[in-house]
Amino acid sequence: MVSLNSFKMDNINNKCAKFNNLISMNEVFWCNDKYNDDYKNLEISLEEILDAERRFERFAPFIEEAFPETKNSKGIIESTLIKIDKMKSKLEELYEVKIKGELYCKCDNNLPISGSIKARGGIYEVLKYAESLVLERNMISIEDNYKKLNNDEFKKFFSKFSIVVASTGNLGLSIGIISKKFGFNVRVHMSKDAKKWKKDLLRNIGAKVVEHDGDYSTTVRFARNEFKKHKNSHFVDDENSRDLFLGYSVAALRLKNQLEEKNIKVDSNHPLFVYLPCGVGGAPGGITFGLKRIFKENVHCFFAEPTHSPCMLLGFMTGMHDKVNVKRYGIDNITDADGLAVGKPSGFVGKILEKEISGIYTVDDSQLYKLLFYANEVEELRLEPSALTGFIGPIKLNQSPEGNKYINARNLTNIMESSTHIVWATGGNMVPENIMNDYLTKGYNIAKNL
Ligand SMILES: *Cc1c(COP(=O)(O)O)cnc(C)c1O
């Protein structure tokens, strides 16, 4: 007979083994033992998400005029949800496991304006700052048509203010592009991970780019300190910003509508699984927060990180959240998934979502390239490496003992066939042609063992 004590020891040994795997930079799939179905999350309310959505709507006429590519959606920045049967078969073939349920892709790689998930949070924070400046001075009222902000008089006004941000690339792009449309000065501090083409693009539109040798956390700290010396400026603080988080969370309301339009049920007989690439945690955190307010225990959100930058998982496993940096455990934070090259997680996402994130897993870079190639071959998706981390989630959930345990513990085993899996494809369409071709070649070589 197994005694309670030996059961406990097994549990502890399991945890140690998992932790050792994590710090050895091996792939792990971890389920959150603090996860529970009590959704009285008092930190942020649904009302705040609705308020963020209304702000996006107020700005829609401005966005529509300033960014003609949003004409069809009338200035609403949103991406499609598509069924990816071919990729599902490909994944099943590659990893020799059946994915129970349907597989969809949320195509934030095609989001207008900046081609990544940052077009949600990043843009939202700049809209909010711009609005507060003109409302404070009675230059506009919230009943007005915000289209009028797109003129020289307002640009001249906004040029007296600066926006500062630190980025591994995509946040800088989204903040830079939207800020310049308003006429703000913008300084983007880029960590060593940032790709050259992102810096060039920003310089071309008139943003100041400051390059750093350090990693993301060091760059954020530098930018935060530098910002304090300037007046009339706003710092987009990726590690602590509630506004970024709220901007991301609006995606949940939009997704709810898209699921309804497609007659995809989410209820106690139709669970929804969502797999979200995670860097500092704001984007996946905001989306999870929104989805949990709407679908409660029927949605299961898993975060995905590179094996070399598993900051959120380390924060959860140690319970230390933003007090821990992967470097402390000898993890190098070097990954081609530049959007996720973050060594220290957000200061509040892990705490707010301590009981709401179902699990976190890590993926090796070589898998990302392979999947990048296949996603392009079978579904014609154009994704950057970060965006592929989500795709392996349904495999790991179905294949790993932890995943099966999670499913069993919630009595989902018999209804998995009627479940929906959504992989969040977080970036890609701004990657220049030649660089995308390099990615595809690298993926092809890995896929074909060349
Ligand atoms: C930033 C980013 C993420 C993750 O967002 P965080 O808020 O940093 O967790 C995921 N994918 C891509 C492509 C990104 O640029």
JSON list of C-alpha atoms and ligand atoms in Angstrom, two decimals, residues 116-118 170 238 248 277-284 339-340 342 384 386-387 426-427, ligand 1:
[
{"chain": "A", "resi": 116, "resn": "SER", "atom": "CA", "xyz": [1.95, 41.50, -33.72]},
{"chain": "A", "resi": 117, "resn": "ILE", "atom": "CA", "xyz": [-0.01, 41.08, -30.53]},
{"chain": "A", "resi": 118, "resn": "LYS", "atom": "CA", "xyz": [1.60, 44.37, -29.37]},
{"chain": "A", "resi": 170, "resn": "ASN", "atom": "CA", "xyz": [7.67, 44.40, -31.21]},
{"chain": "A", "resi": 238, "resn": "ASP", "atom": "CA", "xyz": [6.00, 46.73, -19.84]},
{"chain": "A", "resi": 248, "resn": "TYR", "atom": "CA", "xyz": [-4.63, 43.11, -24.33]},
{"chain": "A", "resi": 277, "resn": "PRO", "atom": "CA", "xyz": [3.19, 32.81, -26.06]},
{"chain": "A", "resi": 278, "resn": "CYS", "atom": "CA", "xyz": [4.60, 34.56, -23.01]},
{"chain": "A", "resi": 279, "resn": "GLY", "atom": "CA", "xyz": [7.42, 37.08, -22.64]},
{"chain": "A", "resi": 280, "resn": "VAL", "atom": "CA", "xyz": [7.02, 39.42, -19.70]},
{"chain": "A", "resi": 281, "resn": "GLY", "atom": "CA", "xyz": [3.43, 38.17, -19.39]},
{"chain": "A", "resi": 282, "resn": "GLY", "atom": "CA", "xyz": [1.31, 41.24, -20.11]},
{"chain": "A", "resi": 283, "resn": "ALA", "atom": "CA", "xyz": [-0.17, 40.01, -23.39]},
{"chain": "A", "resi": 284, "resn": "PRO", "atom": "CA", "xyz": [-1.01, 36.45, -22.39]},
{"chain": "A", "resi": 339, "resn": "GLY", "atom": "CA", "xyz": [9.44, 38.58, -28.59]},
{"chain": "A", "resi": 340, "resn": "LEU", "atom": "CA", "xyz": [9.80, 36.22, -25.64]},
{"chain": "A", "resi": 342, "resn": "VAL", "atom": "CA", "xyz": [12.62, 38.05, -21.21]},
{"chain": "A", "resi": 384, "resn": "GLU", "atom": "CA", "xyz": [7.93, 34.76, -36.51]},
{"chain": "A", "resi": 386, "resn": "SER", "atom": "CA", "xyz": [7.87, 33.50, -30.99]},
{"chain": "A", "resi": 387, "resn": "ALA", "atom": "CA", "xyz": [4.46, 32.90, -32.52]},
{"chain": "A", "resi": 426, "resn": "THR", "atom": "CA", "xyz": [1.38, 36.44, -31.99]},
{"chain": "A", "resi": 427, "resn": "GLY", "atom": "CA", "xyz": [3.49, 37.98, -34.74]},
{"chain": "B", "resi": 1, "resn": "LIG", "atom": "C1", "xyz": [5.63, 40.49, -26.86]},
{"chain": "B", "resi": 1, "resn": "LIG", "atom": "C2", "xyz": [5.29, 39.28, -27.58]},
{"chain": "B", "resi": 1, "resn": "LIG", "atom": "C3", "xyz": [4.68, 38.20, -26.94]},
{"chain": "B", "resi": 1, "resn": "LIG", "atom": "C4", "xyz": [4.39, 38.12, -25.46]},
{"chain": "B", "resi": 1, "resn": "LIG", "atom": "O1", "xyz": [3.91, 39.27, -24.84]},
{"chain": "B", "resi": 1, "resn": "LIG", "atom": "P1", "xyz": [4.36, 39.64, -23.34]},
{"chain": "B", "resi": 1, "resn": "LIG", "atom": "O2", "xyz": [3.47, 40.73, -22.92]},
{"chain": "B", "resi": 1, "resn": "LIG", "atom": "O3", "xyz": [5.80, 40.07, -23.43]},
{"chain": "B", "resi": 1, "resn": "LIG", "atom": "O4", "xyz": [4.24, 38.40, -22.53]},
{"chain": "B", "resi": 1, "resn": "LIG", "atom": "C5", "xyz": [4.38, 37.10, -27.70]},
{"chain": "B", "resi": 1, "resn": "LIG", "atom": "N1", "xyz": [4.65, 37.05, -29.01]},
{"chain": "B", "resi": 1, "resn": "LIG", "atom": "C6", "xyz": [5.24, 38.06, -29.67]},
{"chain": "B", "resi": 1, "resn": "LIG", "atom": "C7", "xyz": [5.51, 37.94, -31.13]},
{"chain": "B", "resi": 1, "resn": "LIG", "atom": "C8", "xyz": [5.58, 39.21, -28.98]},
{"chain": "B", "resi": 1, "resn": "LIG", "atom": "O5", "xyz": [6.18, 40.21, -29.62]}
]
